[in-house]
Structures are given as structure tokens and as C-alpha cells.
């Protein structure tokens, strides 16, 4: 019985093994047939298609985030453009191809050398990475390349967004411009975990540079099969998995500024002088509403194909148009410093009237007041109104330099303001220690008499002075000035909202601050005040003029027209309005303009009047139901920083001159 069962099992096993062997044999036969078909019957065809073919990666440039003003007006966005690239692996004779490109595109020696160097230095797989030849092709260049594409193996013309500043030079110093990344830019990006290549464009100054991490999007990639000359082979695209053929780019975030483009335009129009700066700041928040620096530049030219000659002309211009004068240059403040000096004097018990006889004698030297016949008997309020120097000389003789230096530091002078644009100069607050270290013979009382009227070694930036007058206006709060209000994703969701940043309180007596404020009111609103002639009719303004010497006054005072332009006094006017309930502080510096009350005050008043006009327009729009919505980029996409944590802001001696 057991033997019969075993025999049946053996027969069944043999039968199964037979079927399995037949299936294996059939499979081998089919595989052999397929191999014969591919190798023998179709071999020549597939060899012809595949020989020398590669998977080629084409970069899909991302849209850079927009820069908007506080009302949603677009100041910087992107326009369509074309860039030309050369992939070393796909040009059999790269020097010949580069030579053709140089002739067809008109490359200069510097650009030609850059391309040659980049191609020669590629090794291994880097030869498959495209090298930028020309950025933002003209229509003529595009037509030439299209007509000659068969003789340019390895050359690709790629569509890419190009930065576009819609309002030209408006607010150029604040917005900044784009430029080709240098080795330092590339290394910094790598350190931050962000991809950046030679030939990429990055923000060079201003908001473009400071918020590069957020404005810059994430590039995508298109993978195609290409022949040995880099030409696409669409019929072989099935060789690349569908999910790897195209990875879309992600746009950068938008940056919303505190600037009002309408007020900025009005301020730039009002500032009809060769050089200087104007700053408009909200006294209750620190937000910068307008910031002018003259002369200026066109960021579209700087970001585009500016010629070497044009760039050299800009850099060699003696008026330095690339300089942001509001923060990157400091000046003697002249009499606009007197609000700080007057408050320091009051806080240290010096507030009584003095007799001005046209000057002040200390030792063997006579410090002159700008009015040689003198102002008679006057207190601090009257001294501010008529910009008498003698009152301040007397205070400095009594108190020395250090109380005035200490008050200056309370206002933030002598240190950077912290504006979210990067580099700025701190200015200089002279003191006993300062002169003992830097002045031959050390500190003497005469230095105090110069500093108290904003001369000597005292230096401030226009933005620092805006912070000072904003603090006087708001009752003693020092705000960090800010230019950026929000960072917003393309879908409109807010990434970061920058709230007002109060740094500290002045810590002065209210009655002393009120004395200074009454003096500033008299400057503009009482006859004899240095700003009275230019007072506006529709608003009460408080302010102070300043005329800061650039060279030492000789025995005979010269008229402005008799002096070389670079030797003329700087003209200042600093103000806030409305005087009874301040909203904005406006500071104007006219380089080598002469008298502050005559040259700078009219500009300040025009800006204030425009601010009030725009405020009324906005109220009317609100009443009529007009609603502004921030523009969005399409298609909307969520944005995360490429990697790491986003880099966001952490909340000559002189004498008395007319004010």
C-alpha cells in the first residue's frame, strides 16, 4: 500500500517538473527571440538612436518675489526674457563655438574671458552643467542665435524671468538692484544651504540684497534626452521616468515695504537739488514712508546690460549716485542738533535767559553768533526760534561737553539706527574721552562750544536726525526705523509681520520736552522764526533749520554764490506735523545748499502738504468702499525657506552759523 502511494507521488512530481521545464524552456526561447529582434533585426536602428545620447538637465528659473509699497503698488516684479547658455559636454569644439557666440552677441573682452575660463575649468560631470554666456538677450540677439542654431552645438536659449523695476529710479537706493553673483555671494549661499551658481543674479544692495533669501524662489528642472550636440530627442523621452521629466519651480515670497510710492514720488520731485537726502518717518511706529537720496540711478540699467563705460561713469561721479545718503554718509548737523543740546541743558539745570551780543568769548577766542549785532536777551525757546548760537555757547561753557554727548546717545546718535537695509554709518558723538583719544592735546572747553551747535566733530546721518525729531514729536520714544512691513507668500498668506520696535524711552522731564517743542513751534509759526517764510497754510508744523559749515569761516563771511560748490554749507531742515498731534517727521539735507531755512525748509513743507493730501485721498477711498488687495503671483504656491532659518531683522572744527 505504501509503495503504491509513493509511486503515484513520484509520477506526479515528474509531471510537474516536466511542465516547469517546458515553461522555463519557453521563457528562454521567448527571451532569445526578443534579444535576436533587438540585437539583429532592430539593432542598427536603436544603435543609431542611442549612440552619444545623454540625459540633459535644463534649469527652470523661478520667479523672484515682488516688492510692493504699503498700498500694494508693485515696485519690482519680473518680465519675460531669454538667457543663452553653453554646455561644455555638448560642444565638440568649444573654443570655436565660443568664438561664434562672441561675434554674434558682441561679447566684450571681459565677458569673453569669463566664459572661456568657466568652460576650461569644468571637469567630469561639471561639463554637463550649463555656463551662462549672455543674460537678458535683446530681440536682435535672439533672432541671430535662432538663425545660426545649427552651427552652435551645446548652446541653449532659455526663457527666464528678468527683474523689472516698474517705476524706474523711484526709491532705487531702498529697493536696490540685481547683479551677477560673485564668489562671496556663492559661498554665502552655500553656507546657508542654498543653491547658487556662477552666472546667477542676486540682490546687490537695498531690499533686494537684505531679503535675498526670501525673494529668491526655488528653481525647477526639465530633463530631456539629447544627442551629442545637446539637441533634444523627443522621440526618446520615454527613457526618462515620467515623474523625473519636469519638476516645476517655486516662486519667491513678496516683500511689502512701509514706503508709500506716491509720497516717495512727491518727495523726489520736491527735492530739486543736485545732492542730498530726505527722510519721512511715522513718529508713532518708526516706519519709513519715503527715503530720497540724490543723485540716484536706474536699477533697470544696473540689473540689465549696463556697459562698462556707463558703470565706470557712475562709480567715478564725484556726487556718488550709488550712495544711500540717508544712512551711508554722515554730516555736521548744524543747528538741527540744538534740540538735543537744549534738552540736555534743561535736564542739567541750565535754562535761564542769556544776553546775546553777537558772540561768546572763551579765553582768548571769540565764538561768533550768526547775527553779528546779537539777539539781545532770550531763553531757550527764543534761541531755537531764531537759531541763536550764543545761548548754546553759554550752556556748553557752563556744563562741558559730556552732558550733551550723553543726551545725544540717548537719542541714538553715535550708533547705527538698525534700519533693515544692512550697512550704515554710526556718526560721531564727541566727548571728553573721544577728544582725549583722538585730538592732539586732548579735550579743551572749546570743543564743547563747537559740538553744542552741531559743528566740530559732531556727525549724524539724515535718518538718525529723523529718529531724533520723531522722538521729540511722540513724547520721548526712540523707535527703530523700519522699511519692511511684511513678507508674504505668493498665495497671500503672511510669513512675517514686522511690528513697531520701540527701543527705549528718553527718560527726560515732560516739562523740559515741552519747552523744546514750543521752541520748534515758534521756528515755523512766529515772525522771525527761521522757517516762518515757508510755513504751509493748511497745517501747523514744528521744526528747526540748520546750516552746517563744511569749511572754516574766515575773517570775512562769503556769500554762497562766491564759494566753490563743494565748500558751501549744508542746508538742513527737520520738522514734524501736525505740531499739535504729530504723525510724521520729515528731515531734509541739501548738500552744499547754503541756508537751511531758505533751501531745505521749502522741500520739507511740500512733502508734508503732499502727505496730508494723500491721507485725505485715502480717507475718501475708504468712504467710497475702494479696497486695495495685494497682487498675487500665479500660480499660488506655498513657500518655505530653501533651508535654515530665514535671515530676518533682529527685532573739522567750526564756529557759529545761522540755523
XYZ file of C-alpha atoms in Angstrom:
659
model
C 0.000 0.000 0.000
C 2.732 2.430 0.955
C 4.709 1.522 -2.172
C 1.725 2.321 -4.406
C 1.208 5.708 -2.792
C 4.901 6.553 -3.173
C 4.817 5.552 -6.847
C 1.846 7.844 -7.534
C 3.634 10.766 -5.815
C 6.780 10.218 -7.862
C 4.777 10.200 -11.106
C 3.001 13.448 -10.083
C 6.323 15.096 -9.203
C 7.856 14.120 -12.525
C 4.827 15.511 -14.348
C 5.126 18.879 -12.549
C 8.848 19.034 -13.176
C 8.145 18.420 -16.833
C 5.676 21.285 -17.036
C 8.099 23.566 -15.178
C 10.911 22.639 -17.520
C 8.709 23.335 -20.504
C 7.762 26.771 -19.102
C 11.413 27.623 -18.467
C 12.371 26.494 -21.936
C 9.562 28.568 -23.466
C 10.684 31.605 -21.466
C 14.279 31.207 -22.616
C 13.083 30.799 -26.167
C 10.992 34.000 -25.963
C 13.871 35.948 -24.379
C 16.255 34.703 -27.039
C 13.770 35.736 -29.699
C 13.433 39.213 -28.166
C 17.195 39.599 -27.945
C 17.516 38.482 -31.560
C 14.874 41.029 -32.534
C 16.575 43.874 -30.644
C 20.182 42.993 -31.490
C 19.866 41.665 -35.028
C 16.631 42.889 -36.574
C 16.393 46.346 -34.852
C 19.950 46.696 -33.593
C 21.155 49.160 -36.191
C 18.097 51.328 -35.677
C 18.423 51.549 -31.878
C 22.183 51.990 -32.062
C 21.723 54.947 -34.356
C 19.256 56.489 -31.917
C 21.160 55.862 -28.714
C 24.777 56.402 -29.713
C 26.111 59.523 -27.973
C 22.809 60.381 -26.269
C 22.603 61.859 -22.784
C 20.032 62.958 -20.255
C 20.251 66.735 -20.324
C 19.013 68.864 -17.429
C 17.616 72.296 -18.202
C 17.075 74.744 -15.397
C 13.574 76.154 -14.954
C 14.159 79.564 -13.395
C 11.857 80.558 -10.568
C 10.008 83.858 -10.376
C 11.606 86.228 -7.895
C 9.215 87.644 -5.322
C 7.738 91.072 -5.932
C 8.499 94.212 -3.921
C 5.375 96.219 -3.097
C 4.726 99.524 -1.405
C 2.498 99.824 1.670
C -0.611 100.250 -0.527
C 0.119 97.241 -2.729
C 1.627 99.091 -5.683
C 4.168 96.874 -7.431
C 7.608 98.450 -7.395
C 9.623 95.449 -8.605
C 8.457 92.346 -10.436
C 9.647 90.195 -13.346
C 9.306 90.367 -17.117
C 9.911 87.593 -19.674
C 13.433 87.409 -21.069
C 15.903 84.957 -22.574
C 19.378 83.912 -21.462
C 21.908 81.957 -23.518
C 23.885 79.060 -22.031
C 26.673 76.803 -23.278
C 27.039 73.220 -22.003
C 30.706 72.148 -22.431
C 29.842 68.447 -22.740
C 27.759 69.091 -25.858
C 30.108 71.270 -27.921
C 32.781 69.166 -29.621
C 34.902 72.266 -30.291
C 34.037 74.710 -27.515
C 36.607 77.414 -28.438
C 35.119 77.596 -31.931
C 31.553 77.785 -30.609
C 32.525 80.450 -28.059
C 34.168 82.460 -30.823
C 30.999 82.345 -32.889
C 28.906 83.415 -29.914
C 31.282 86.281 -29.164
C 30.913 87.587 -32.694
C 27.163 87.155 -32.896
C 26.417 88.590 -29.436
C 29.140 91.253 -29.410
C 30.756 89.988 -26.202
C 33.436 92.307 -24.828
C 36.824 91.045 -23.680
C 35.735 90.713 -20.055
C 32.625 88.647 -20.824
C 34.509 86.546 -23.347
C 37.254 85.839 -20.812
C 34.684 84.876 -18.196
C 33.005 82.328 -20.483
C 36.306 80.850 -21.695
C 37.553 80.492 -18.119
C 34.309 78.888 -16.925
C 34.339 76.332 -19.755
C 38.031 75.489 -19.425
C 37.726 74.932 -15.693
C 34.879 72.406 -15.893
C 35.797 68.807 -15.107
C 33.959 65.497 -15.077
C 30.221 65.779 -14.560
C 30.527 69.560 -14.253
C 30.847 69.604 -18.051
C 27.127 68.827 -18.182
C 26.314 71.979 -16.197
C 25.367 74.930 -18.458
C 27.554 78.047 -18.358
C 25.843 81.445 -18.687
C 27.058 83.279 -21.789
C 24.704 86.239 -22.029
C 21.954 87.493 -19.739
C 18.723 89.060 -20.998
C 19.134 88.807 -24.757
C 17.870 91.558 -26.991
C 15.354 90.665 -29.691
C 18.067 91.091 -32.345
C 20.430 88.746 -30.474
C 17.652 86.181 -30.155
C 16.987 86.302 -33.907
C 20.685 85.884 -34.720
C 21.030 82.825 -32.491
C 17.891 81.260 -33.935
C 19.194 81.722 -37.464
C 22.544 80.123 -36.582
C 21.483 77.423 -34.134
C 22.710 74.558 -36.343
C 26.277 75.855 -36.074
C 26.120 76.300 -32.296
C 26.188 72.820 -30.720
C 25.748 72.856 -26.954
C 24.085 76.295 -26.990
C 20.667 76.723 -25.398
C 18.444 79.796 -25.264
C 16.377 79.517 -22.100
C 13.382 81.610 -21.134
C 13.822 83.217 -17.724
C 12.206 85.980 -15.644
C 14.165 89.238 -15.625
C 13.902 91.795 -12.835
C 11.769 94.766 -13.726
C 11.532 97.993 -11.718
C 8.220 99.417 -12.823
C 8.839 102.987 -11.684
C 12.414 103.276 -12.896
C 14.642 105.167 -10.491
C 11.903 105.743 -7.892
C 13.210 104.627 -4.498
C 16.186 102.975 -6.191
C 18.505 103.118 -3.170
C 15.927 101.473 -0.950
C 14.869 98.810 -3.458
C 18.392 98.060 -4.700
C 19.229 96.200 -7.891
C 20.352 92.783 -9.140
C 23.827 91.799 -10.268
C 25.813 88.716 -11.169
C 26.772 86.653 -8.130
C 30.432 86.894 -7.176
C 32.412 84.162 -5.370
C 31.489 85.628 -1.970
C 27.777 85.536 -2.848
C 28.053 81.923 -3.987
C 29.969 80.859 -0.882
C 27.484 82.593 1.416
C 24.605 80.852 -0.340
C 26.335 77.502 0.052
C 26.953 78.186 3.727
C 23.217 78.877 4.082
C 22.334 75.675 2.250
C 21.024 77.471 -0.846
C 21.915 76.641 -4.438
C 23.653 79.417 -6.359
C 25.755 79.082 -9.494
C 28.224 81.202 -11.390
C 26.175 83.473 -13.636
C 23.175 83.677 -11.301
C 21.899 87.126 -10.447
C 21.366 88.163 -6.826
C 20.404 91.303 -4.936
C 23.369 93.637 -4.601
C 22.100 96.443 -2.377
C 18.940 97.550 -0.593
C 15.909 95.329 -0.052
C 16.993 93.112 -2.950
C 20.136 92.140 -1.060
C 18.811 92.203 2.504
C 15.854 89.932 1.704
C 17.543 87.817 -0.973
C 16.806 84.600 0.925
C 13.061 85.207 0.776
C 12.734 86.940 -2.579
C 14.643 84.199 -4.373
C 12.488 81.223 -5.304
C 13.442 77.585 -5.831
C 14.396 76.649 -9.384
C 12.858 73.661 -11.119
C 14.374 71.317 -13.715
C 13.435 69.835 -17.085
C 15.161 66.569 -18.064
C 15.348 65.632 -21.743
C 17.248 63.122 -23.841
C 19.769 64.911 -26.024
C 22.262 63.846 -28.672
C 25.983 64.525 -28.551
C 25.395 68.104 -29.698
C 22.824 68.801 -26.977
C 19.833 68.685 -29.330
C 16.624 67.365 -27.806
C 15.315 63.971 -28.924
C 11.589 63.994 -28.035
C 11.075 60.517 -29.501
C 13.228 59.062 -26.711
C 11.602 60.822 -23.784
C 10.158 57.501 -22.573
C 13.670 56.638 -21.426
C 13.167 59.115 -18.546
C 10.597 58.167 -15.869
C 7.544 60.483 -16.160
C 7.961 61.837 -12.632
C 11.518 62.976 -13.366
C 10.948 64.726 -16.674
C 9.766 68.030 -15.226
C 9.999 69.484 -11.710
C 8.295 72.903 -11.551
C 9.930 75.915 -9.945
C 8.551 77.637 -6.847
C 8.278 81.450 -6.765
C 9.854 83.563 -4.054
C 7.965 85.480 -1.383
C 6.809 89.057 -1.815
C 8.212 91.843 0.359
C 5.817 94.623 1.370
C 7.508 97.907 2.262
C 6.446 100.730 4.550
C 7.200 103.158 1.700
C 4.297 104.914 0.031
C 5.170 105.112 -3.670
C 3.010 108.227 -4.111
C 4.745 110.072 -1.273
C 8.125 108.817 -2.464
C 7.451 110.239 -5.911
C 6.333 113.563 -4.432
C 9.426 113.774 -2.208
C 11.756 113.047 -5.120
C 10.011 115.687 -7.219
C 10.191 118.249 -4.399
C 13.887 117.573 -3.880
C 15.067 119.604 -6.876
C 18.692 119.927 -5.729
C 21.839 118.235 -7.075
C 22.626 116.194 -3.968
C 21.236 115.344 -0.561
C 18.626 113.295 1.209
C 15.078 113.387 2.541
C 13.501 111.035 5.070
C 9.831 110.775 6.050
C 9.067 108.648 9.110
C 5.914 107.796 11.037
C 6.659 109.215 14.506
C 4.466 106.663 16.275
C 5.802 103.498 14.642
C 9.214 104.170 13.127
C 8.051 103.059 9.673
C 9.844 104.907 6.873
C 7.283 106.335 4.437
C 9.737 107.884 1.978
C 13.507 107.994 1.650
C 15.217 110.090 -1.011
C 18.880 110.047 -1.969
C 20.077 112.354 -4.734
C 21.563 111.869 -7.225
C 20.103 108.470 -7.996
C 20.339 105.710 -10.581
C 18.091 103.457 -12.649
C 18.044 99.926 -11.207
C 16.812 98.608 -14.562
C 20.100 99.692 -16.124
C 22.134 98.318 -13.236
C 20.312 94.972 -13.433
C 20.429 94.858 -17.226
C 23.193 95.092 -19.728
C 24.883 98.248 -18.491
C 28.084 98.969 -20.377
C 31.469 99.125 -18.695
C 31.718 102.780 -19.650
C 28.341 103.591 -18.073
C 29.240 101.719 -14.906
C 32.608 103.450 -14.685
C 30.916 106.820 -15.133
C 28.575 106.061 -12.235
C 31.360 104.904 -9.940
C 33.607 107.866 -10.743
C 30.893 110.513 -10.435
C 32.042 112.933 -7.684
C 28.443 113.166 -6.401
C 28.421 109.372 -5.782
C 24.950 108.461 -7.101
C 25.170 104.913 -5.718
C 25.492 106.181 -2.127
C 22.419 105.973 0.121
C 22.915 109.317 1.796
C 20.215 108.755 4.417
C 22.295 106.090 6.169
C 25.670 105.669 4.488
C 27.110 109.161 4.848
C 27.230 111.439 7.851
C 27.290 115.224 8.046
C 27.708 118.012 10.567
C 24.134 118.571 11.772
C 24.495 122.274 12.422
C 21.591 123.857 14.278
C 19.200 120.895 13.897
C 21.345 119.455 16.717
C 20.133 122.208 19.039
C 17.020 120.274 20.102
C 19.317 117.663 21.631
C 21.642 120.255 23.143
C 18.781 122.333 24.525
C 17.146 119.325 26.163
C 20.485 118.296 27.695
C 20.974 121.789 29.101
C 17.496 121.819 30.651
C 17.968 118.371 32.175
C 21.190 119.611 33.823
C 19.651 122.791 35.231
C 20.714 125.319 32.606
C 17.583 127.053 31.321
C 17.834 130.720 32.221
C 17.890 133.594 29.711
C 21.217 134.980 28.475
C 22.336 138.110 26.672
C 23.422 137.594 23.067
C 25.712 140.357 21.887
C 26.698 138.657 18.647
C 29.045 136.069 20.061
C 30.682 134.464 23.091
C 34.187 134.868 24.412
C 36.055 131.961 25.976
C 39.658 132.616 26.871
C 41.292 134.493 24.016
C 38.879 133.307 21.368
C 35.570 134.730 20.232
C 32.819 132.338 19.029
C 30.519 134.218 16.703
C 26.753 134.037 16.533
C 25.330 134.153 13.014
C 23.745 137.541 13.855
C 26.714 139.829 14.449
C 24.573 142.533 16.108
C 23.219 139.979 18.575
C 19.754 138.770 19.562
C 19.527 140.537 22.925
C 18.111 138.704 25.947
C 16.477 135.369 25.139
C 15.635 131.978 26.664
C 15.839 128.535 25.056
C 12.511 128.818 23.227
C 13.566 132.088 21.623
C 17.081 130.745 20.975
C 15.563 127.851 19.000
C 13.200 130.181 17.146
C 15.928 132.493 15.833
C 18.693 129.858 15.963
C 20.850 131.898 18.310
C 24.231 130.252 18.857
C 25.245 132.307 21.873
C 22.707 130.725 24.230
C 24.169 127.318 23.449
C 27.762 128.543 23.793
C 26.926 129.706 27.307
C 25.366 126.328 28.149
C 28.404 124.463 26.835
C 30.794 126.698 28.800
C 28.818 126.010 31.958
C 28.244 122.258 31.549
C 31.119 120.992 29.400
C 30.780 118.537 26.528
C 29.766 115.322 28.287
C 26.135 116.135 29.225
C 25.464 116.905 25.566
C 27.206 113.704 24.469
C 25.164 111.683 26.942
C 21.882 113.133 25.669
C 22.960 112.520 22.074
C 23.457 108.857 22.877
C 20.009 108.665 24.472
C 18.611 109.772 21.118
C 20.618 107.066 19.362
C 23.302 109.282 17.851
C 26.738 107.721 17.567
C 25.240 104.290 16.784
C 23.502 102.742 13.782
C 19.739 103.071 13.733
C 19.176 99.414 12.835
C 17.326 100.104 9.582
C 16.762 96.783 7.818
C 18.948 97.552 4.803
C 22.351 96.433 6.020
C 25.361 98.754 6.148
C 25.021 102.213 7.695
C 27.449 104.593 9.379
C 27.070 105.347 13.106
C 28.008 109.021 13.045
C 30.185 110.649 15.713
C 29.301 111.923 19.172
C 32.344 113.796 20.529
C 33.026 113.699 24.265
C 35.893 114.265 26.654
C 37.024 110.677 26.156
C 36.711 110.995 22.395
C 38.948 114.071 22.206
C 41.451 112.732 24.728
C 41.951 109.707 22.462
C 41.806 111.349 19.037
C 42.751 115.004 19.346
C 46.261 116.288 19.807
C 46.465 117.912 23.231
C 43.228 116.247 24.358
C 39.903 117.810 25.280
C 39.507 121.536 25.902
C 36.354 123.551 26.615
C 36.294 124.999 23.091
C 35.331 121.598 21.689
C 32.112 121.741 23.700
C 31.182 125.111 22.165
C 31.604 123.668 18.664
C 29.733 120.438 19.372
C 26.746 122.042 21.084
C 25.738 123.767 17.821
C 26.350 120.664 15.689
C 29.800 121.576 14.434
C 33.289 120.419 15.344
C 33.473 116.622 15.190
C 29.709 116.082 15.535
C 28.335 113.988 12.663
C 24.920 112.446 12.056
C 23.012 110.773 9.245
C 19.687 112.151 7.966
C 17.915 109.018 9.200
C 19.373 109.467 12.699
C 18.042 113.000 12.745
C 14.603 111.731 11.679
C 14.655 109.398 14.687
C 15.568 112.359 16.924
C 12.705 114.561 15.731
C 10.247 111.664 15.811
C 11.127 111.140 19.485
C 10.621 114.839 20.242
C 7.247 114.639 18.467
C 5.926 111.451 20.096
C 6.849 112.358 23.658
C 10.193 110.626 24.046
C 10.096 107.134 22.470
C 13.012 106.031 20.297
C 11.762 103.731 17.527
C 13.957 101.602 15.315
C 13.266 102.784 11.767
C 11.895 100.037 9.524
C 11.392 99.837 5.783
C 9.750 96.402 5.519
C 6.252 95.733 6.845
C 5.594 92.141 5.767
C 6.897 89.093 3.979
C 4.005 87.459 2.102
C 3.764 84.144 0.263
C 2.575 84.179 -3.355
C -0.839 82.922 -2.227
C -1.248 85.986 0.008
C -0.581 84.339 3.373
C 1.715 86.273 5.698
C 5.079 84.762 6.604
C 6.299 87.583 8.834
C 4.744 90.820 10.044
C 7.212 93.431 11.321
C 5.619 95.349 14.158
C 6.851 98.711 15.516
C 10.045 98.291 17.528
C 10.363 100.757 20.434
C 13.988 100.645 21.550
C 13.808 102.829 24.662
C 12.440 105.952 26.307
C 14.416 109.178 26.525
C 13.750 109.471 30.234
C 13.520 113.275 30.290
C 11.184 115.559 32.210
C 7.932 116.266 30.394
C 8.157 120.000 31.108
C 11.618 120.168 29.509
C 10.422 118.347 26.412
C 7.501 120.775 26.152
C 9.877 123.757 26.246
C 11.766 122.339 23.284
C 8.528 121.605 21.427
C 7.275 125.165 21.969
C 10.551 126.472 20.600
C 10.204 124.343 17.477
C 6.653 125.577 17.018
C 7.884 129.176 17.121
C 10.531 128.454 14.454
C 7.784 127.944 11.865
C 4.772 129.799 13.198
C 6.031 133.104 14.612
C 7.530 136.041 12.726
C 11.298 135.989 12.999
C 11.432 132.199 13.090
C 13.892 130.713 10.576
C 11.117 128.625 8.992
C 8.332 131.232 9.139
C 8.541 132.337 5.486
C 7.742 128.843 4.183
C 5.053 127.750 6.638
C 2.124 125.956 4.960
C -1.366 127.391 5.224
C -3.276 124.189 5.927
C -1.271 122.610 8.770
C 0.769 123.724 11.767
C 4.353 122.482 11.505
C 7.104 122.474 14.145
C 10.700 122.280 13.041
C 14.258 123.540 13.073
C 16.607 124.824 10.416
C 20.307 124.087 10.287
C 23.210 125.479 8.318
C 26.299 123.320 8.755
C 29.722 124.562 7.852
C 31.852 122.464 5.552
C 34.962 124.676 5.742
C 36.138 127.046 8.440
C 34.741 130.572 8.256
C 37.407 133.189 7.610
C 37.530 136.740 8.837
C 35.052 137.753 6.144
C 31.861 135.775 5.526
C 31.360 134.937 1.850
C 28.035 134.652 0.132
C 27.080 131.189 -1.127
C 27.461 132.278 -4.741
C 31.036 133.416 -4.059
C 32.137 129.957 -2.900
C 33.103 126.779 -4.698
C 30.129 124.385 -4.646
C 31.927 121.764 -2.541
C 32.874 124.438 0.026
C 29.342 125.712 0.620
C 27.408 124.981 3.801
C 24.997 122.064 4.046
C 21.341 123.080 4.413
C 19.130 121.190 6.897
C 15.534 121.363 7.955
C 13.941 118.890 10.375
C 10.252 119.021 11.265
C 7.176 117.140 12.393
C 3.483 117.674 11.687
C 0.816 118.346 12.648
C 2.525 120.191 15.501
C -0.358 119.669 17.940
C -0.776 115.938 17.178
C 2.330 114.735 15.292
C 2.105 111.951 12.724
C 5.252 112.264 10.616
C 8.773 113.587 10.952
C 10.473 114.949 7.838
C 14.192 115.652 7.563
C 15.825 117.198 4.503
C 19.540 117.685 3.929
C 20.639 119.644 0.870
C 24.349 119.128 0.339
C 26.139 122.451 -0.127
C 22.770 124.146 -0.340
C 23.524 127.107 1.915
C 20.964 128.289 4.475
C 18.654 125.604 5.833
C 15.641 127.893 6.244
C 15.871 129.037 2.634
C 16.849 125.858 0.796
C 15.704 122.832 2.828
C 12.560 124.180 4.532
C 10.511 124.589 1.309
C 11.144 120.946 0.425
C 10.022 119.802 3.859
C 6.799 121.806 3.626
C 5.954 120.414 0.174
C 6.401 116.859 1.454
C 4.198 117.489 4.494
C 1.468 119.024 2.353
C 1.572 116.044 -0.002
C 1.344 113.637 2.923
C -1.830 115.335 4.137
C -3.268 115.382 0.615
C -2.671 111.634 0.234
C -4.110 110.988 3.672
C -7.334 112.723 2.638
C -7.406 110.765 -0.635
C -7.116 107.513 1.294
C -9.936 108.545 3.600
C -12.125 109.348 0.619
C -11.306 105.990 -0.952
C -12.189 104.211 2.280
C -15.517 106.037 2.463
C -16.322 105.073 -1.121
C -15.529 101.431 -0.434
C -12.472 101.206 -2.644
C -10.410 98.298 -1.358
C -6.847 97.553 -2.299
C -5.677 93.969 -2.414
C -2.037 92.986 -2.649
C -1.186 91.475 -6.044
C -0.597 87.747 -6.133
C 1.705 85.695 -8.268
C 0.247 82.864 -10.292
C 0.123 80.010 -9.787
C -0.098 80.320 -5.998
C 2.251 78.048 -4.128
C 3.293 77.641 -0.540
C 6.839 78.769 0.147
C 9.321 77.605 2.677
C 12.849 78.936 3.018
C 15.259 76.792 0.957
C 16.969 75.746 4.170
C 17.905 77.055 7.578
C 16.274 79.923 9.424
C 15.297 82.982 7.361
C 17.605 85.930 7.893
C 15.137 88.458 9.275
C 15.922 91.666 11.091
C 16.554 91.412 14.832
C 13.729 92.973 16.247
C 36.775 119.894 11.351
C 36.126 122.481 13.952
C 33.605 125.233 13.303
C 32.156 128.487 14.507
C 28.674 129.898 14.889
C 26.495 129.801 11.797
C 22.917 130.654 11.043
C 20.388 127.925 11.710
